[in-house]
Amino acid sequence: MRPVIALLLLAALGIGGCDRQSAPGSQANETLQAPTPNGSEAGEKVVEEVIGTLDRSHKGEAAPAIAFTTPGGAKGSMADFRGKPVLLNLWATWCVPCVKEMPTLDALAVSLGDKAQVVVLSQDLDGAAKVTPFFEKAKFQKLQPYLDSDAAFSLSMAINLPTTILYDSNGKEVWRMLGGMDWTGQTARELVAEAN
């Protein structure tokens, strides 16, 4: 009889654990979730922020010295932006979450004005052949097409797309966001404000 009871208890624990969400990650790789509003009315539409995974494990590391192509066709690097915080977004035209977050990055760039620079660095291997038509169609207000046709940034950092990295005015990493993000949300504004 005892083995049957023990098996039933184990089965109940196993079934009960299937519905649990995993615990939040450590600070080095924490998952942020937008707070849900309290007391929302029945039938009221609740819009939640889309938030990727925040990674602070590279805090203080210098921006890579990898060359890329500027919107004007010249060679540039992250050192060109020293003196102002930079939000570097690594993306590609074939990456669905990347394309989805681009309008929100543009809105963020507009709202930041001259306080920080938003750099969207394409990892498309076809470079301008893919990116130029994308930008022409999108008609962004502030974003400009920077190109890394060798995908040197994403390959050297061993990261997936989209990844967005915040650098402070000295070119040191503050954090990186892995995955898509709604850059118009309150959480994004608070995170970007961490750079000086």
Backbone as JSON, one array per atom type, in Angstrom:
{
  "sequence": "MRPVIALLLLAALGIGGCDRQSAPGSQANETLQAPTPNGSEAGEKVVEEVIGTLDRSHKGEAAPAIAFTTPGGAKGSMADFRGKPVLLNLWATWCVPCVKEMPTLDALAVSLGDKAQVVVLSQDLDGAAKVTPFFEKAKFQKLQPYLDSDAAFSLSMAINLPTTILYDSNGKEVWRMLGGMDWTGQTARELVAEAN",
  "N": [[0.82, -1.19, 0.0], [1.95, 1.26, 0.8], [3.92, 1.79, -1.26], [2.19, 2.42, -3.4], [0.89, 4.74, -2.52], [3.1, 6.43, -2.32], [3.83, 6.56, -5.03], [1.55, 7.83, -6.07], [1.72, 10.31, -4.74], [4.14, 11.31, -5.81], [3.39, 11.5, -8.51], [1.36, 13.43, -8.33], [2.86, 15.65, -7.43], [4.52, 15.99, -9.64], [2.67, 16.63, -11.68], [1.57, 18.98, -10.64], [3.79, 20.66, -10.73], [4.17, 21.21, -13.44], [2.84, 23.44, -14.35], [4.07, 25.6, -13.32], [5.88, 28.68, -13.5], [9.22, 29.39, -14.42], [11.67, 30.47, -12.06], [12.72, 33.91, -11.72], [15.71, 34.97, -13.41], [19.21, 35.38, -12.5], [20.86, 38.49, -11.58], [22.74, 38.93, -13.54], [21.66, 37.89, -15.82], [18.83, 38.62, -16.2], [15.29, 38.28, -16.53], [13.01, 40.59, -17.53], [9.78, 41.65, -16.66], [6.89, 43.37, -17.56], [4.96, 45.27, -15.27], [1.65, 44.3, -14.34], [-1.43, 45.98, -14.68], [-3.41, 46.87, -11.84], [-6.73, 46.14, -10.85], [-8.1, 46.37, -13.33], [-10.8, 47.06, -15.49], [-13.52, 44.9, -16.47], [-13.43, 43.66, -19.72], [-11.77, 45.66, -20.55], [-9.05, 46.52, -22.56], [-5.82, 45.39, -22.09], [-2.59, 46.39, -22.54], [0.52, 44.98, -22.75], [3.99, 45.5, -22.19], [6.55, 44.5, -24.46], [9.29, 42.75, -23.62], [12.64, 41.87, -23.69], [15.38, 39.74, -22.68], [17.35, 40.82, -20.11], [20.79, 41.36, -19.84], [23.42, 41.77, -17.76], [25.98, 40.93, -17.49], [28.23, 41.72, -18.92], [28.92, 44.21, -18.17], [30.77, 47.2, -18.11], [32.64, 46.42, -20.0], [34.61, 47.36, -22.82], [33.43, 48.87, -25.85], [33.41, 47.02, -28.9], [36.14, 47.27, -31.26], [35.51, 47.04, -33.89], [35.24, 47.65, -37.33], [32.7, 49.28, -39.29], [30.26, 50.16, -41.83], [29.26, 53.44, -42.37], [26.2, 55.45, -42.67], [26.82, 57.25, -44.72], [28.62, 55.87, -46.24], [31.27, 55.69, -45.47], [34.01, 54.31, -43.51], [33.49, 53.39, -40.15], [33.44, 53.3, -36.51], [32.6, 52.21, -33.17], [33.97, 53.94, -31.55], [33.68, 56.4, -32.69], [31.45, 57.54, -31.56], [31.98, 58.33, -28.98], [31.57, 60.18, -25.96], [28.93, 60.49, -25.81], [26.06, 58.67, -24.76], [25.32, 55.49, -26.3], [22.96, 53.52, -27.93], [23.18, 50.54, -29.24], [21.9, 48.62, -31.75], [21.77, 45.42, -32.96], [20.78, 43.92, -35.85], [18.8, 42.42, -38.56], [17.41, 42.32, -41.87], [16.03, 39.98, -42.41], [15.24, 39.02, -40.01], [12.55, 38.53, -38.07], [11.67, 39.44, -35.36], [13.47, 41.55, -35.15], [12.81, 43.35, -37.22], [10.27, 43.97, -36.38], [10.7, 45.47, -34.02], [11.96, 47.75, -34.93], [10.43, 50.18, -35.64], [9.82, 51.04, -33.04], [12.33, 51.53, -32.0], [13.01, 53.68, -33.61], [11.13, 55.56, -32.73], [12.04, 55.84, -30.1], [14.58, 56.93, -30.6], [13.83, 59.41, -31.65], [12.54, 60.52, -29.4], [14.68, 60.67, -27.61], [16.3, 62.61, -28.68], [19.11, 64.65, -28.68], [20.32, 63.5, -26.51], [21.23, 60.87, -26.47], [22.59, 58.46, -28.76], [21.04, 56.41, -31.14], [21.97, 53.58, -32.73], [21.48, 51.56, -35.4], [22.66, 48.66, -36.47], [23.04, 46.83, -39.19], [23.2, 43.35, -39.78], [23.06, 42.07, -42.12], [24.24, 40.05, -44.71], [24.14, 40.77, -47.35], [24.27, 43.45, -47.23], [23.92, 46.82, -48.23], [22.28, 46.25, -50.4], [20.07, 44.91, -49.4], [19.36, 46.42, -47.13], [19.06, 49.17, -47.84], [16.65, 49.31, -49.53], [14.85, 48.48, -47.55], [14.97, 50.56, -45.62], [14.11, 52.68, -47.24], [11.46, 51.99, -47.69], [10.46, 51.91, -45.05], [10.71, 54.52, -44.04], [11.85, 55.88, -41.74], [12.07, 58.28, -39.08], [14.36, 59.09, -37.67], [16.3, 57.02, -37.48], [19.24, 55.69, -39.03], [20.86, 53.85, -41.68], [23.33, 51.74, -40.7], [25.96, 49.55, -41.6], [27.1, 46.23, -41.3], [28.34, 44.16, -43.05], [29.77, 41.82, -42.89], [28.86, 40.64, -40.69], [30.34, 40.86, -38.41], [30.13, 41.92, -35.81], [27.99, 40.47, -34.51], [28.95, 37.85, -34.81], [31.51, 37.9, -33.56], [30.76, 38.46, -30.97], [29.2, 36.35, -30.42], [26.33, 36.26, -30.43], [22.73, 36.19, -30.73], [20.25, 37.54, -32.95], [17.48, 39.78, -32.45], [19.85, 41.86, -30.77], [20.47, 44.3, -28.39], [22.63, 46.78, -27.26], [23.61, 48.83, -24.64], [25.81, 51.48, -24.37], [27.84, 53.55, -22.33], [28.82, 57.06, -22.15], [31.56, 56.87, -22.27], [32.08, 54.71, -23.82], [31.74, 52.24, -22.61], [30.16, 49.19, -21.8], [26.84, 49.03, -20.52], [24.55, 47.43, -20.29], [23.0, 44.62, -21.98], [20.33, 43.81, -24.15], [18.69, 40.95, -24.9], [16.93, 39.66, -27.52], [13.68, 40.65, -28.84], [12.14, 43.9, -28.28], [9.94, 46.35, -26.93], [10.65, 49.46, -27.49], [9.43, 51.78, -26.81], [8.23, 51.68, -24.4], [7.81, 52.12, -20.8], [9.68, 50.67, -19.27], [11.85, 50.42, -21.03], [12.6, 53.13, -21.32], [13.48, 53.67, -18.72], [15.65, 51.9, -18.53], [17.41, 52.83, -20.54], [18.01, 55.28, -19.49], [19.95, 54.69, -17.64], [22.48, 55.02, -18.66], [25.25, 57.29, -18.86]],
  "CA": [[0.0, 0.0, 0.0], [2.82, 2.44, 0.86], [4.49, 2.14, -2.57], [1.15, 3.03, -4.23], [0.7, 6.1, -2.02], [4.29, 7.18, -2.7], [3.74, 6.82, -6.46], [0.5, 8.84, -6.27], [2.25, 11.6, -4.3], [5.11, 11.75, -6.81], [2.63, 11.89, -9.71], [0.68, 14.7, -8.03], [3.88, 16.7, -7.43], [4.96, 16.18, -11.03], [1.61, 17.32, -12.41], [1.47, 20.32, -10.07], [4.96, 21.45, -11.12], [4.18, 21.49, -14.87], [2.23, 24.73, -14.64], [4.84, 26.66, -12.68], [6.83, 29.43, -14.31], [10.55, 29.32, -13.82], [12.02, 31.62, -11.22], [13.5, 34.91, -12.44], [17.13, 34.71, -13.47], [20.07, 36.2, -11.66], [21.02, 39.84, -12.09], [23.56, 38.91, -14.74], [20.85, 37.53, -16.97], [17.49, 38.63, -15.64], [14.17, 38.5, -17.44], [12.15, 41.64, -17.0], [8.39, 41.57, -17.06], [6.17, 44.6, -17.27], [3.93, 45.09, -14.25], [0.28, 44.29, -14.85], [-2.23, 46.94, -13.95], [-4.35, 46.33, -10.86], [-8.1, 46.64, -10.89], [-8.59, 46.73, -14.65], [-12.23, 46.79, -15.7], [-13.86, 43.78, -17.36], [-13.54, 44.06, -21.11], [-10.76, 46.67, -20.86], [-7.89, 45.93, -23.22], [-4.58, 45.65, -21.37], [-1.44, 46.25, -23.42], [1.72, 44.72, -21.99], [5.24, 45.77, -22.88], [7.36, 43.39, -24.92], [10.59, 42.95, -23.0], [13.55, 40.75, -23.89], [16.13, 39.29, -21.52], [18.4, 41.78, -19.76], [22.05, 40.72, -19.47], [24.37, 42.75, -17.22], [27.24, 40.23, -17.23], [29.34, 42.33, -19.66], [29.0, 45.61, -17.72], [32.12, 47.75, -18.0], [33.49, 46.05, -21.13], [34.71, 48.37, -23.88], [32.77, 48.57, -27.13], [34.36, 46.43, -29.86], [36.79, 48.18, -32.2], [35.21, 46.48, -35.22], [34.82, 48.66, -38.31], [31.45, 49.07, -40.02], [30.02, 51.19, -42.83], [28.33, 54.47, -41.92], [25.18, 55.77, -43.67], [27.44, 57.97, -45.83], [29.5, 54.98, -46.99], [32.63, 55.69, -44.92], [34.27, 53.35, -42.44], [33.32, 53.96, -38.83], [33.5, 52.36, -35.4], [31.9, 52.7, -31.99], [34.76, 55.03, -30.98], [33.18, 57.65, -33.28], [30.32, 58.04, -30.78], [32.4, 58.64, -27.62], [31.11, 61.47, -25.46], [27.47, 60.44, -25.74], [25.6, 57.28, -24.68], [24.91, 54.88, -27.56], [22.17, 52.3, -27.9], [23.55, 49.82, -30.45], [20.98, 47.52, -32.05], [22.23, 44.5, -34.0], [19.55, 43.45, -36.48], [18.88, 42.05, -39.97], [16.1, 42.42, -42.54], [15.38, 38.66, -42.41], [14.93, 38.69, -38.61], [11.2, 39.04, -37.8], [11.6, 40.3, -34.18], [14.28, 42.74, -35.41], [12.0, 44.24, -38.04], [9.13, 44.39, -35.56], [11.08, 46.47, -33.04], [12.57, 48.93, -35.57], [9.67, 51.43, -35.45], [9.91, 51.49, -31.65], [13.67, 52.11, -31.87], [12.94, 54.99, -34.24], [10.4, 56.44, -31.81], [12.95, 56.11, -28.99], [15.61, 57.85, -31.1], [13.2, 60.73, -31.74], [12.29, 61.03, -28.05], [15.95, 60.95, -26.95], [16.91, 63.81, -29.25], [20.57, 64.64, -28.67], [20.81, 62.94, -25.25], [21.89, 59.6, -26.76], [22.55, 58.06, -30.17], [20.55, 55.06, -31.42], [22.65, 53.07, -33.92], [20.97, 50.26, -35.83], [23.75, 48.09, -37.26], [22.56, 45.66, -39.91], [24.07, 42.19, -39.9], [22.74, 41.45, -43.41], [25.42, 39.77, -45.51], [23.97, 41.48, -48.62], [24.5, 44.86, -46.95], [23.05, 47.87, -48.74], [21.3, 45.69, -51.35], [18.87, 44.56, -48.61], [19.04, 47.43, -46.12], [18.59, 50.43, -48.45], [15.21, 49.25, -49.83], [14.11, 48.38, -46.29], [14.89, 51.91, -45.05], [13.28, 53.51, -48.12], [10.06, 51.63, -47.44], [10.09, 52.18, -43.66], [10.63, 55.97, -43.83], [12.14, 56.22, -40.35], [12.32, 59.69, -38.84], [15.69, 59.37, -37.12], [17.26, 55.92, -37.69], [20.06, 55.68, -40.24], [21.36, 52.49, -41.91], [24.73, 51.37, -40.53], [26.1, 48.22, -42.18], [28.17, 45.29, -40.91], [28.06, 43.11, -44.04], [30.47, 40.6, -42.52], [28.24, 40.21, -39.42], [31.47, 40.75, -37.48], [29.7, 42.19, -34.44], [27.24, 39.35, -33.92], [29.79, 36.65, -34.77], [32.56, 38.02, -32.54], [30.13, 38.47, -29.65], [28.45, 35.09, -30.31], [24.97, 36.59, -29.99], [21.64, 36.07, -31.67], [19.54, 38.78, -33.28], [18.11, 41.07, -32.2], [20.51, 42.17, -29.5], [20.68, 45.74, -28.26], [23.62, 47.01, -26.21], [23.73, 50.23, -24.2], [27.15, 51.91, -23.99], [27.85, 54.88, -21.72], [29.53, 58.07, -22.94], [32.97, 56.47, -22.37], [32.18, 53.51, -24.64], [31.7, 51.04, -21.76], [28.84, 48.56, -21.8], [26.01, 49.12, -19.33], [23.77, 46.2, -20.34], [22.53, 44.23, -23.31], [18.98, 43.23, -24.19], [18.66, 39.84, -25.84], [15.57, 39.46, -28.0], [12.9, 41.83, -29.22], [11.76, 44.81, -27.2], [9.17, 47.55, -27.26], [11.52, 50.53, -27.01], [8.63, 52.95, -26.44], [7.66, 51.42, -23.08], [8.4, 52.72, -19.6], [10.86, 49.9, -18.88], [12.93, 50.8, -21.94], [13.05, 54.49, -20.96], [14.24, 53.57, -17.46], [16.91, 51.22, -18.79], [18.27, 53.71, -21.33], [18.43, 56.37, -18.59], [21.07, 54.23, -16.82], [23.76, 55.44, -19.25], [25.6, 58.7, -18.71]],
  "C": [[0.87, 1.27, 0.0], [3.46, 2.77, -0.49], [3.46, 2.81, -3.48], [0.93, 4.48, -3.82], [1.89, 6.96, -2.43], [4.26, 7.53, -4.19], [2.69, 7.89, -6.77], [0.97, 10.22, -5.86], [3.25, 12.15, -5.3], [4.42, 12.22, -8.08], [1.95, 13.23, -9.49], [1.67, 15.86, -8.02], [4.35, 17.01, -8.84], [3.94, 16.95, -11.83], [1.49, 18.76, -11.92], [2.61, 21.22, -10.49], [4.97, 21.83, -12.58], [3.69, 22.89, -15.19], [3.03, 25.89, -14.06], [5.73, 27.36, -13.69], [8.18, 29.36, -13.61], [10.82, 30.6, -13.05], [12.81, 32.62, -12.05], [14.98, 34.6, -12.36], [17.91, 35.6, -12.53], [20.23, 37.57, -12.29], [21.81, 39.84, -13.39], [22.74, 38.59, -15.97], [19.4, 37.47, -16.53], [16.44, 38.88, -16.72], [13.26, 39.52, -16.8], [10.74, 41.42, -17.51], [7.71, 42.87, -16.66], [5.14, 44.33, -16.19], [2.55, 45.11, -14.88], [-0.55, 45.24, -14.03], [-3.2, 46.26, -12.99], [-5.73, 46.93, -11.08], [-8.58, 47.02, -12.27], [-10.03, 46.25, -14.81], [-12.41, 45.59, -16.62], [-14.02, 44.32, -18.77], [-12.53, 45.12, -21.52], [-9.55, 45.97, -21.47], [-6.63, 46.35, -22.48], [-3.43, 45.39, -22.35], [-0.2, 46.09, -22.55], [2.94, 45.03, -22.83], [5.9, 44.46, -23.31], [8.77, 43.66, -24.41], [11.43, 41.7, -23.18], [14.21, 40.34, -22.58], [17.3, 40.23, -21.28], [19.63, 41.03, -19.26], [23.03, 41.81, -19.03], [25.76, 42.14, -17.02], [28.44, 40.83, -17.96], [29.55, 43.79, -19.27], [30.45, 46.03, -17.56], [33.04, 47.38, -19.14], [33.46, 47.15, -22.18], [33.98, 47.91, -25.13], [33.81, 47.98, -28.09], [34.91, 47.48, -30.82], [36.58, 47.71, -33.63], [34.7, 47.6, -36.13], [33.5, 48.26, -38.95], [31.29, 50.23, -41.0], [28.95, 52.15, -42.32], [27.27, 54.73, -43.0], [25.75, 56.51, -44.89], [28.41, 57.13, -46.65], [30.93, 54.93, -46.49], [32.77, 54.57, -43.89], [34.12, 54.07, -41.1], [33.49, 52.89, -37.77], [32.76, 52.96, -34.22], [32.66, 53.85, -31.33], [34.3, 56.39, -31.52], [32.08, 58.29, -32.45], [30.7, 58.41, -29.34], [31.95, 60.04, -27.23], [29.6, 61.52, -25.31], [27.06, 58.97, -25.59], [25.1, 56.78, -26.04], [24.11, 53.62, -27.28], [22.4, 51.62, -29.24], [22.62, 48.63, -30.63], [21.54, 46.71, -33.2], [21.0, 43.79, -34.56], [19.83, 42.98, -37.91], [17.48, 42.1, -40.57], [15.34, 41.1, -42.53], [14.91, 38.24, -41.02], [13.6, 39.34, -38.23], [11.14, 39.9, -36.53], [12.41, 41.59, -34.35], [13.44, 43.79, -36.15], [10.84, 44.8, -37.23], [9.5, 45.5, -34.59], [11.66, 47.75, -33.65], [11.74, 50.2, -35.42], [9.73, 51.94, -34.01], [11.29, 52.05, -31.35], [13.71, 53.51, -32.48], [12.23, 55.99, -33.32], [11.27, 56.8, -30.61], [14.01, 57.12, -29.41], [15.06, 59.28, -31.18], [13.03, 61.32, -30.34], [13.59, 61.37, -27.3], [16.61, 62.24, -27.45], [18.41, 63.68, -29.29], [21.17, 64.03, -27.41], [21.59, 61.65, -25.45], [21.72, 59.29, -28.24], [22.0, 56.64, -30.27], [21.16, 54.64, -32.76], [22.1, 51.7, -34.23], [21.96, 49.72, -36.86], [23.3, 46.78, -37.89], [23.63, 44.58, -39.99], [23.77, 41.42, -41.19], [24.01, 41.26, -44.22], [25.35, 40.46, -46.87], [24.06, 42.99, -48.45], [23.45, 45.79, -47.52], [21.99, 47.34, -49.71], [20.0, 45.32, -50.64], [18.42, 45.72, -47.74], [18.49, 48.72, -46.73], [17.12, 50.36, -48.82], [14.34, 49.16, -48.58], [13.91, 49.76, -45.68], [14.02, 52.83, -45.91], [11.8, 53.25, -47.88], [9.6, 52.05, -46.04], [9.93, 53.68, -43.36], [10.79, 56.37, -42.36], [12.44, 57.71, -40.22], [13.77, 59.97, -38.46], [16.73, 58.27, -37.39], [17.96, 56.05, -39.03], [20.65, 54.28, -40.42], [22.88, 52.36, -41.79], [24.85, 49.91, -40.94], [27.32, 47.48, -41.64], [27.96, 44.06, -41.79], [28.8, 41.81, -43.79], [29.86, 39.98, -41.26], [29.32, 40.03, -38.34], [31.06, 40.98, -36.03], [29.02, 40.97, -33.83], [28.08, 38.08, -33.84], [30.85, 36.74, -33.68], [31.99, 37.99, -31.13], [29.33, 37.2, -29.39], [27.04, 35.34, -29.78], [23.97, 36.38, -31.12], [21.02, 37.45, -31.91], [18.09, 38.69, -32.86], [18.78, 41.1, -30.83], [20.78, 43.66, -29.5], [21.58, 45.98, -27.05], [23.68, 48.5, -25.91], [25.17, 50.47, -23.75], [27.05, 53.3, -23.37], [28.69, 55.81, -22.58], [31.03, 57.79, -23.07], [33.15, 55.2, -23.2], [32.2, 52.22, -23.85], [30.27, 50.51, -21.73], [28.14, 48.73, -20.46], [25.2, 47.84, -19.2], [23.51, 45.84, -21.78], [21.17, 43.55, -23.18], [18.98, 42.18, -25.29], [17.21, 39.59, -26.24], [14.88, 40.78, -28.28], [12.42, 42.63, -28.03], [10.87, 45.91, -27.75], [9.93, 48.71, -26.65], [10.75, 51.81, -26.68], [8.06, 52.82, -25.03], [8.43, 52.08, -21.95], [9.68, 51.99, -19.18], [12.06, 50.28, -19.74], [13.48, 52.18, -21.59], [13.9, 54.46, -19.69], [15.61, 52.93, -17.69], [17.89, 52.13, -19.54], [18.81, 54.85, -20.46], [19.6, 55.97, -17.7], [22.43, 54.69, -17.37], [23.99, 56.93, -18.99], [26.7, 59.09, -19.65]]
}
